[in-house]
């Protein structure tokens, strides 16, 4: 075994290895003795270590952005970055992969924290959720560094299958089960589309490596090109499902609503981010941008997603469903940046996803904190949030900033992301898409503000309600406050984050 | 040393945040310590920076501190930067120095008020915004500060929000200045459109290459900027909000509506002087606006009965002097007068606040009287401050600055402006001493015991401002020469002596006339006021020439009429139509979310079929 | 089977296409979750067949490797799906997918 | 060989059609197993014997048995068949059939025009070649496959429990 990999490769693989070790450790721990706090902490520590490892990988690349005086000693301290590393034909770990690994791991960590607060009130087995979370995270890590259809597909499934278990985690809840079965069936259909598409592409190019596909696709003759395109189209349809892009979006609100709130947070952030990162890498390396027809299809999907997502959210009275619809629209926006192509587009996608993850985690985090004390189902109707300001001012502040950020108000994170998407679009003169983006944002403002107003209305029956502040809610609360500060920080002083995103370049060929 | 510049506005900002997040749960002492202390720290830091600036001036006469690049995507690059030069240093001195004294006074004035901490949080936010306004290196950030001070002004005018009249006054101030702000914003867009930058220094250096002198574009831009300036500085025709703004607590009137915010227009014109020099018409208009405003406000001040409204009109009139000076090309005297005015007007307002509290919140001057023995400190303040306002020769700060303005107007050939200024000075000394004589001389006509304030927070600000309002303040030299253009006329010479003598004589004559009219029995004034033209004139002047009435007829009522008539017009229908259409779209599309698994799967299959069809046939 | 003669690739792909469409039909037409899961297996199997056929065209083991991975996926999918079927039968008392329609709107 | 392929293909299609249209789950499973065995035959025909063996052992042998096991646990009787009969009306399957047919038509349209040069089944890729690839370049995929099975195990364990 040892002979297969060099030290640098082991190093580059370290986040994946650490998460795998965590999974094994957690499983043994659960088998040995069930203890909520211990298991949660074990997984959280593992994810933290993996996050540190991912950060460590890119750190040397960030030194050049620092003041000149610091550069030499830091370079001496850190040594050269081991990136990019090609590990077997399946994986490449470049700074792009490391950045998205960090994002996925951070989202998973936030989910773990929220889950702990949430599961305290759960009367079944509480421990498996961390195991499933770690497994799904492992899938996310594989997805963002895959450069081969095998890794693409197995990573995607490893990302999804634990999610079936997480979505249906509250097995006594009909809504949770319903969401799980919907997600399972539809996700499997999407997987079948992806697999069939891959098979068609493979049948014409004879390779499963992204870069090789790009190189050989041009040489495929006549009718073979059409098969390639059909394969690409099927692949795209499956991926569009995972990203809940229209018209493959119908599952999104149902699953978001039925799943436990922390799982929804994970589903909306880590899972989608990883898949989008994969899609971008695939399109760049396999030269998907060369196929005009695929880009046109993507444009149509983007327009449809923005319009449908925003329209469906318009009069929605359920906060989880509202956020689901808004996420459909948001992935439409980021698709605009995606379609623009080029280095600025890669940067714009990175910035957008970063701001989106932070904001969405905060929003669903508030839903989680509101929900955990209830036993029956999550606090998700807007009515539950009416007059929240008078009961829970801090949660209200966090949710307010999150909604403003989702709406893209300046000085919040969302504005920076949207600004980048627009800048990327302007750069390539995508006027139609930009017009739809602006229109969609205008509609979006309406429902975000509509939800926000509810927070400050005085409910006729002010429920004097305050949850007991124990350690679990404490960590969740601190994490949410940190997210709020991060949203503001990103909005006011995004430069360091942008520097990180700029360092995340695709290095695999 | 210079790299601490950002702390100057960071302190008050931190004070605001702490007080705001404490949500009224801090006691008065702590709130005062935070609110006053933060501004005090800024003032100390400003003093240190000024010392450094004067002893070791930075290269090029200006220091720029880039705090951070906000973002740079493609060609778009925005940075947060502060610029310290002679002009911003002068403004900073006024804002933090006078601001600190007023905060200190307010700690005494506001005691017992239930919104004590809220008051200081707003005040701190105001100071931070105002500093941002004068330190911002880009017009964008200047605009941000501009809106920030407007917001604070609104919040503080309506501070006692339980009285609906105060809310109405706040709204009026907000709406009227909004008109100017809108013009200002359009001007900024136009400037950005033609120069491609909002960086002040870059814009000023590009402008002469880009615009021919007197070209329509630069004239339009400067006129739009002037629109913002007259709105903020309460000059004609957007002056009507300032007297009503006196509804706020008196320290607010002193800080925002006398010493700092209302002079932002003067600052803006001085900051963009290069543009105005390219647009002579606009510059003339600046002077004209100033001259007309100072006269109209002077007449109105003559007949007011509310102590704060007299001072409000005098503020309008004094800012008129600053505009007049800028119109004559004398930017340095304008800023000089801005500073001395801040000293003596803050002094007068604080002293007026002391009088008002002593008389149990009485503001009508005819219900006061004979207060000189009971409130000796306030009397002294009014004498010195009023003297400075009337430009009493040689002893007061106001004389030095106003005389400089008059001399520059005269010597640069703006004879009309000169005579207007001179006549205005005459009016000023009459109404100022009318106020003093009515309030402090004669018999006490009010109700209840008069009780003077005491304590350090009460006495110290008054005494310091009193000293600064004498010739001491006139001796302060502002390092403006590198930033603003040289004065149009030479200093010194016999002619200037004569002009100084003339203006001094006018001031003394005005005081003498006021003494004759208002000291002792006021039979002559009473007879004059009873006569038919006198009644008419005083009513007209009292209503400030009926601008409120006029605007009400010209804008407010027609607007309300139009809105009433148009309640269901085409525009409305179009807007409502969009809403209805979106709703219908929502109702239609939400049916797709019917919760049925097979339907969802079918939608995916249909999507895939469509995608394949598209890639085959496109 | 060692002396295999040449077959056109499109025959195998067409076969997998037919199976794929049949699987899709099953998912869309059947209301019983059990049949839906079976149909998913059919679709997976169709994709696997396409991979093996394509691998055979390029004389590479890649196609069969992917087949094995799909087999893994099919097993995972089936086990989770069937566990869910048991739980649904327990909670809802029916396997009708239309009965589970609380989430909508 | 061509004959073997065509025969197995026909069996596979017919058996699949019967599987998705059958009313009794047990019958459907049996048809499905037939279809899988036919596909295994296809694998042998196109020179992938290892895949064929796995198809028989894992797919038809293990996964389908899992299905049978669950069907037995649920103990669906006559009533279930009756219910299926009521559900499976032309109104229900006509729409899906059109959709599936359109998809099929598109696929046939594209696949039918494939360049004729491509042939399959010339040689055999046996277990040795597959194994070498599996534990060579695809080593990580195998490891990840084990994680996938673990995930399925944990999820199925949790979801299937009778709390």
CSV table of C-alpha atoms in Angstrom, one decimal, chain B residues 8-321:
chain,number,residue,atom,x,y,z
B,8,UNK,CA,-10.9,59.3,15.5
B,9,UNK,CA,-14.2,58.1,14.2
B,10,UNK,CA,-13.8,54.6,15.6
B,11,UNK,CA,-14.2,55.8,19.1
B,12,UNK,CA,-17.6,57.5,18.7
B,13,UNK,CA,-18.7,54.6,16.6
B,14,UNK,CA,-17.7,52.1,19.3
B,15,UNK,CA,-19.6,54.4,21.8
B,16,UNK,CA,-22.7,54.2,19.6
B,17,UNK,CA,-22.5,50.4,19.3
B,18,UNK,CA,-22.0,49.9,23.0
B,19,UNK,CA,-24.8,52.2,24.0
B,20,UNK,CA,-27.1,50.8,21.3
B,21,UNK,CA,-26.5,47.2,22.2
B,22,UNK,CA,-26.9,47.9,25.9
B,23,UNK,CA,-30.5,48.8,24.9
B,24,UNK,CA,-31.1,51.3,27.7
B,25,UNK,CA,-29.9,49.0,30.4
B,26,UNK,CA,-27.0,51.3,31.4
B,27,UNK,CA,-27.3,53.9,34.1
B,28,UNK,CA,-26.9,57.6,33.5
B,29,UNK,CA,-23.4,57.9,34.8
B,30,UNK,CA,-22.1,55.0,32.7
B,31,UNK,CA,-23.9,56.2,29.6
B,32,UNK,CA,-22.5,59.7,30.0
B,33,UNK,CA,-19.0,58.3,30.6
B,34,UNK,CA,-19.2,56.2,27.4
B,35,UNK,CA,-21.0,58.9,25.3
B,36,UNK,CA,-18.9,61.8,26.4
B,37,UNK,CA,-15.7,59.8,26.9
B,38,UNK,CA,-15.6,58.4,23.4
B,39,UNK,CA,-15.9,61.9,21.8
B,40,UNK,CA,-13.4,63.2,24.3
B,41,UNK,CA,-10.9,60.6,23.2
B,42,UNK,CA,-11.5,61.6,19.6
B,43,UNK,CA,-10.9,65.2,20.6
B,44,UNK,CA,-7.7,64.3,22.3
B,45,UNK,CA,-6.5,62.3,19.3
B,46,UNK,CA,-7.5,65.1,17.0
B,47,UNK,CA,-5.4,67.5,19.1
B,48,UNK,CA,-2.5,65.2,18.9
B,49,UNK,CA,-2.9,64.7,15.2
B,50,UNK,CA,-3.1,68.5,14.7
B,51,UNK,CA,0.1,68.9,16.7
B,52,UNK,CA,1.8,66.4,14.5
B,53,UNK,CA,0.3,67.9,11.3
B,54,UNK,CA,1.5,71.4,12.2
B,55,UNK,CA,5.0,70.4,13.4
B,56,UNK,CA,5.7,67.6,10.9
B,57,UNK,CA,3.3,68.0,8.0
B,58,UNK,CA,3.0,64.9,5.8
B,59,UNK,CA,4.4,64.9,2.3
B,60,UNK,CA,2.3,66.8,-0.1
B,61,UNK,CA,0.3,68.4,2.7
B,62,UNK,CA,-2.1,65.4,3.0
B,63,UNK,CA,-2.1,62.0,4.5
B,64,UNK,CA,-4.2,59.2,3.1
B,65,UNK,CA,-5.0,56.1,5.1
B,66,UNK,CA,-6.4,53.3,3.1
B,67,UNK,CA,-8.3,51.2,5.5
B,68,UNK,CA,-9.2,48.5,3.1
B,69,UNK,CA,-10.2,47.6,-0.4
B,70,UNK,CA,-13.8,46.9,-0.2
B,71,UNK,CA,-13.8,44.7,-3.3
B,72,UNK,CA,-12.3,44.6,-6.7
B,73,UNK,CA,-14.1,42.6,-9.3
B,74,UNK,CA,-12.7,43.1,-12.8
B,75,UNK,CA,-12.3,46.8,-13.4
B,76,UNK,CA,-14.4,47.8,-10.4
B,77,UNK,CA,-12.4,48.8,-7.4
B,78,UNK,CA,-13.7,50.5,-4.3
B,79,UNK,CA,-11.6,51.3,-1.3
B,80,UNK,CA,-12.3,52.8,2.1
B,81,UNK,CA,-9.8,55.5,2.6
B,82,UNK,CA,-9.4,58.5,4.9
B,83,UNK,CA,-7.7,61.7,3.9
B,84,UNK,CA,-6.2,64.1,6.4
B,85,UNK,CA,-5.4,67.5,5.1
B,86,UNK,CA,-5.7,71.1,6.3
B,87,UNK,CA,-9.4,71.2,5.5
B,88,UNK,CA,-10.4,67.9,7.0
B,89,UNK,CA,-8.2,68.7,10.0
B,90,UNK,CA,-10.0,72.0,10.6
B,91,UNK,CA,-13.4,70.3,10.3
B,92,UNK,CA,-12.3,67.5,12.6
B,93,UNK,CA,-11.1,70.0,15.2
B,94,UNK,CA,-14.5,71.7,15.2
B,95,UNK,CA,-16.5,68.4,15.2
B,96,UNK,CA,-14.6,66.7,18.0
B,97,UNK,CA,-13.6,69.8,20.0
B,98,UNK,CA,-17.0,71.6,20.0
B,99,UNK,CA,-18.7,68.2,19.9
B,100,UNK,CA,-17.0,67.1,23.1
B,101,UNK,CA,-18.0,70.3,24.9
B,102,UNK,CA,-21.6,70.0,23.8
B,103,UNK,CA,-21.6,66.3,24.8
B,104,UNK,CA,-20.3,67.3,28.2
B,105,UNK,CA,-23.0,70.0,28.5
B,106,UNK,CA,-25.6,67.5,27.4
B,107,UNK,CA,-24.6,65.2,30.2
B,108,UNK,CA,-25.9,67.9,32.5
B,109,UNK,CA,-28.7,69.1,30.3
B,110,UNK,CA,-30.3,65.7,29.7
B,111,UNK,CA,-30.1,64.4,33.2
B,112,UNK,CA,-33.3,62.7,34.3
B,113,UNK,CA,-34.5,62.1,30.8
B,114,UNK,CA,-35.7,58.5,30.3
B,115,UNK,CA,-33.9,58.3,26.9
B,116,UNK,CA,-30.5,59.3,28.4
B,117,UNK,CA,-28.5,56.5,26.9
B,118,UNK,CA,-30.4,56.6,23.7
B,119,UNK,CA,-29.6,60.2,23.4
B,120,UNK,CA,-25.9,59.6,23.7
B,121,UNK,CA,-26.0,56.7,21.3
B,122,UNK,CA,-27.5,58.9,18.6
B,123,UNK,CA,-25.1,61.7,19.4
B,124,UNK,CA,-22.1,59.4,19.1
B,125,UNK,CA,-23.4,58.0,15.8
B,126,UNK,CA,-23.8,61.5,14.6
B,127,UNK,CA,-20.2,62.5,15.5
B,128,UNK,CA,-18.9,59.3,13.8
B,129,UNK,CA,-21.0,60.0,10.6
B,130,UNK,CA,-19.9,63.6,10.5
B,131,UNK,CA,-16.2,62.6,10.9
B,132,UNK,CA,-16.8,60.0,8.1
B,133,UNK,CA,-18.2,62.8,6.0
B,134,UNK,CA,-15.2,65.1,6.3
B,135,UNK,CA,-12.5,62.3,6.3
B,136,UNK,CA,-13.9,60.2,3.5
B,137,UNK,CA,-11.6,60.2,0.5
B,138,UNK,CA,-14.3,59.4,-1.9
B,139,UNK,CA,-17.5,61.2,-2.7
B,140,UNK,CA,-19.3,57.9,-2.2
B,141,UNK,CA,-18.2,57.8,1.4
B,142,UNK,CA,-18.8,61.5,1.8
B,143,UNK,CA,-22.3,60.7,0.7
B,144,UNK,CA,-22.6,57.8,3.1
B,145,UNK,CA,-21.6,60.2,6.0
B,146,UNK,CA,-24.0,62.8,4.5
B,147,UNK,CA,-26.9,60.4,4.8
B,148,UNK,CA,-25.7,59.2,8.2
B,149,UNK,CA,-25.8,62.7,9.7
B,150,UNK,CA,-29.2,63.2,8.0
B,151,UNK,CA,-30.5,60.1,9.7
B,152,UNK,CA,-29.1,61.2,13.1
B,153,UNK,CA,-30.6,64.6,12.6
B,154,UNK,CA,-34.0,63.0,12.0
B,155,UNK,CA,-33.7,60.8,15.0
B,156,UNK,CA,-32.6,63.6,17.3
B,157,UNK,CA,-35.1,66.2,16.2
B,158,UNK,CA,-37.8,63.7,16.9
B,159,UNK,CA,-36.0,62.6,20.1
B,160,UNK,CA,-39.0,63.4,22.2
B,161,UNK,CA,-41.1,61.4,19.9
B,162,UNK,CA,-44.1,61.3,22.2
B,163,UNK,CA,-45.1,64.8,21.1
B,164,UNK,CA,-46.4,64.4,17.5
B,165,UNK,CA,-45.2,68.0,16.7
B,166,UNK,CA,-41.6,66.9,17.2
B,167,UNK,CA,-42.2,63.9,14.9
B,168,UNK,CA,-43.6,66.2,12.3
B,169,UNK,CA,-40.6,68.6,12.6
B,170,UNK,CA,-38.3,65.6,12.2
B,171,UNK,CA,-40.1,64.4,9.1
B,172,UNK,CA,-40.1,67.9,7.6
B,173,UNK,CA,-36.4,68.2,8.1
B,174,UNK,CA,-35.9,64.8,6.6
B,175,UNK,CA,-38.1,65.3,3.6
B,176,UNK,CA,-36.8,68.8,2.8
B,177,UNK,CA,-33.1,67.7,3.0
B,178,UNK,CA,-34.0,64.6,1.0
B,179,UNK,CA,-34.8,66.9,-1.9
B,180,UNK,CA,-31.3,68.2,-1.7
B,181,UNK,CA,-29.8,64.8,-1.2
B,182,UNK,CA,-31.5,63.5,-4.3
B,183,UNK,CA,-30.1,66.3,-6.4
B,184,UNK,CA,-26.7,65.6,-4.8
B,185,UNK,CA,-27.0,61.9,-5.7
B,186,UNK,CA,-27.9,62.7,-9.3
B,187,UNK,CA,-24.9,65.0,-9.3
B,188,UNK,CA,-22.6,62.2,-8.1
B,189,UNK,CA,-23.9,59.9,-10.8
B,190,UNK,CA,-23.3,62.5,-13.4
B,191,UNK,CA,-19.8,63.2,-12.1
B,192,UNK,CA,-19.0,59.5,-12.1
B,193,UNK,CA,-20.4,59.2,-15.6
B,194,UNK,CA,-18.2,62.0,-17.0
B,195,UNK,CA,-15.0,61.4,-14.9
B,196,UNK,CA,-15.3,57.7,-14.2
B,197,UNK,CA,-14.3,58.1,-10.6
B,198,UNK,CA,-15.7,59.2,-7.3
B,199,UNK,CA,-12.3,59.5,-5.7
B,200,UNK,CA,-12.2,63.2,-4.7
B,201,UNK,CA,-8.6,63.9,-5.4
B,202,UNK,CA,-8.7,62.0,-8.7
B,203,UNK,CA,-11.9,63.8,-9.7
B,204,UNK,CA,-10.5,67.2,-8.8
B,205,UNK,CA,-7.3,66.6,-10.8
B,206,UNK,CA,-9.2,65.1,-13.8
B,207,UNK,CA,-11.8,67.8,-13.9
B,208,UNK,CA,-9.8,70.6,-15.5
B,209,UNK,CA,-8.7,68.3,-18.3
B,210,UNK,CA,-12.1,66.9,-18.8
B,211,UNK,CA,-14.2,70.0,-18.7
B,212,UNK,CA,-13.8,73.3,-20.5
B,213,UNK,CA,-14.4,76.2,-18.1
B,214,UNK,CA,-18.1,77.0,-18.0
B,215,UNK,CA,-19.1,73.9,-19.9
B,216,UNK,CA,-22.7,72.9,-19.4
B,217,UNK,CA,-21.8,69.5,-17.8
B,218,UNK,CA,-19.7,70.9,-15.1
B,219,UNK,CA,-22.2,73.7,-14.5
B,220,UNK,CA,-25.0,71.1,-14.2
B,221,UNK,CA,-22.9,68.9,-11.8
B,222,UNK,CA,-22.0,71.8,-9.6
B,223,UNK,CA,-25.6,73.0,-9.6
B,224,UNK,CA,-26.8,69.6,-8.5
B,225,UNK,CA,-24.1,69.4,-5.8
B,226,UNK,CA,-25.2,72.9,-4.7
B,227,UNK,CA,-28.7,71.5,-4.4
B,228,UNK,CA,-27.4,69.0,-1.9
B,229,UNK,CA,-25.4,71.8,-0.1
B,230,UNK,CA,-28.4,74.2,0.2
B,231,UNK,CA,-30.6,71.4,1.5
B,232,UNK,CA,-28.1,70.4,4.2
B,233,UNK,CA,-27.1,73.9,5.1
B,234,UNK,CA,-30.6,75.4,5.1
B,235,UNK,CA,-30.1,77.9,2.5
B,236,UNK,CA,-32.6,79.3,0.1
B,237,UNK,CA,-34.8,77.7,-1.3
B,238,UNK,CA,-34.5,74.6,1.0
B,239,UNK,CA,-34.2,76.6,4.3
B,240,UNK,CA,-37.6,76.0,5.8
B,241,UNK,CA,-36.7,72.9,7.9
B,242,UNK,CA,-34.1,74.5,10.2
B,243,UNK,CA,-36.3,76.6,12.5
B,244,UNK,CA,-38.6,73.6,13.0
B,245,UNK,CA,-35.6,71.5,13.8
B,246,UNK,CA,-35.4,73.3,17.0
B,247,UNK,CA,-37.9,70.8,18.4
B,248,UNK,CA,-34.9,68.6,19.3
B,249,UNK,CA,-33.1,68.9,22.7
B,250,UNK,CA,-31.0,72.1,22.8
B,251,UNK,CA,-27.6,70.3,22.7
B,252,UNK,CA,-28.7,68.8,19.5
B,253,UNK,CA,-29.5,72.2,18.1
B,254,UNK,CA,-26.1,73.4,19.2
B,255,UNK,CA,-24.2,70.5,17.7
B,256,UNK,CA,-26.1,69.5,14.6
B,257,UNK,CA,-28.1,72.5,13.7
B,258,UNK,CA,-25.5,75.1,14.4
B,259,UNK,CA,-21.9,73.9,14.7
B,260,UNK,CA,-21.5,71.0,12.4
B,261,UNK,CA,-24.0,69.3,10.2
B,262,UNK,CA,-25.6,72.4,8.7
B,263,UNK,CA,-22.1,73.6,7.7
B,264,UNK,CA,-21.6,70.4,5.6
B,265,UNK,CA,-22.8,72.3,2.6
B,266,UNK,CA,-20.1,74.8,3.0
B,267,UNK,CA,-17.6,72.0,3.4
B,268,UNK,CA,-18.9,70.3,0.3
B,269,UNK,CA,-18.5,73.4,-1.9
B,270,UNK,CA,-15.0,74.1,-0.5
B,271,UNK,CA,-14.0,70.4,-1.0
B,272,UNK,CA,-15.1,70.5,-4.6
B,273,UNK,CA,-13.9,74.1,-5.2
B,274,UNK,CA,-12.1,73.0,-8.4
B,275,UNK,CA,-15.4,72.1,-10.0
B,276,UNK,CA,-16.9,75.4,-9.0
B,277,UNK,CA,-14.0,77.4,-10.3
B,278,UNK,CA,-14.7,75.7,-13.7
B,279,UNK,CA,-18.4,76.8,-13.4
B,280,UNK,CA,-18.4,80.5,-12.8
B,281,UNK,CA,-22.2,80.6,-13.0
B,282,UNK,CA,-22.6,78.1,-10.2
B,283,UNK,CA,-20.1,80.0,-8.1
B,284,UNK,CA,-22.0,83.2,-8.6
B,285,UNK,CA,-25.1,81.4,-7.6
B,286,UNK,CA,-23.5,80.2,-4.4
B,287,UNK,CA,-22.7,83.8,-3.5
B,288,UNK,CA,-26.2,85.0,-4.5
B,289,UNK,CA,-27.9,82.3,-2.5
B,290,UNK,CA,-25.8,83.1,0.5
B,291,UNK,CA,-26.5,86.9,0.3
B,292,UNK,CA,-30.2,86.5,-0.1
B,293,UNK,CA,-30.5,83.9,2.6
B,294,UNK,CA,-28.5,86.0,5.1
B,295,UNK,CA,-30.8,89.0,4.5
B,296,UNK,CA,-34.1,87.1,4.6
B,297,UNK,CA,-33.0,85.2,7.7
B,298,UNK,CA,-31.9,88.4,9.3
B,299,UNK,CA,-35.2,90.1,8.9
B,300,UNK,CA,-37.0,87.0,10.2
B,301,UNK,CA,-34.8,86.8,13.2
B,302,UNK,CA,-35.8,90.4,14.1
B,303,UNK,CA,-39.3,89.5,15.0
B,304,UNK,CA,-39.1,86.0,16.4
B,305,UNK,CA,-40.2,85.4,20.0
B,306,UNK,CA,-38.8,81.9,20.6
B,307,UNK,CA,-35.2,82.1,21.8
B,308,UNK,CA,-34.1,79.1,19.8
B,309,UNK,CA,-35.8,80.2,16.6
B,310,UNK,CA,-33.9,83.5,16.8
B,311,UNK,CA,-30.7,81.6,17.0
B,312,UNK,CA,-31.9,79.2,14.2
B,313,UNK,CA,-32.4,82.1,11.9
B,314,UNK,CA,-29.1,83.6,12.9
B,315,UNK,CA,-27.5,80.3,12.0
B,316,UNK,CA,-29.1,80.4,8.5
B,317,UNK,CA,-27.9,83.9,8.1
B,318,UNK,CA,-24.3,83.1,9.2
B,319,UNK,CA,-24.1,80.2,6.9
B,320,UNK,CA,-25.3,82.6,4.3
B,321,UNK,CA,-22.1,84.5,5.0
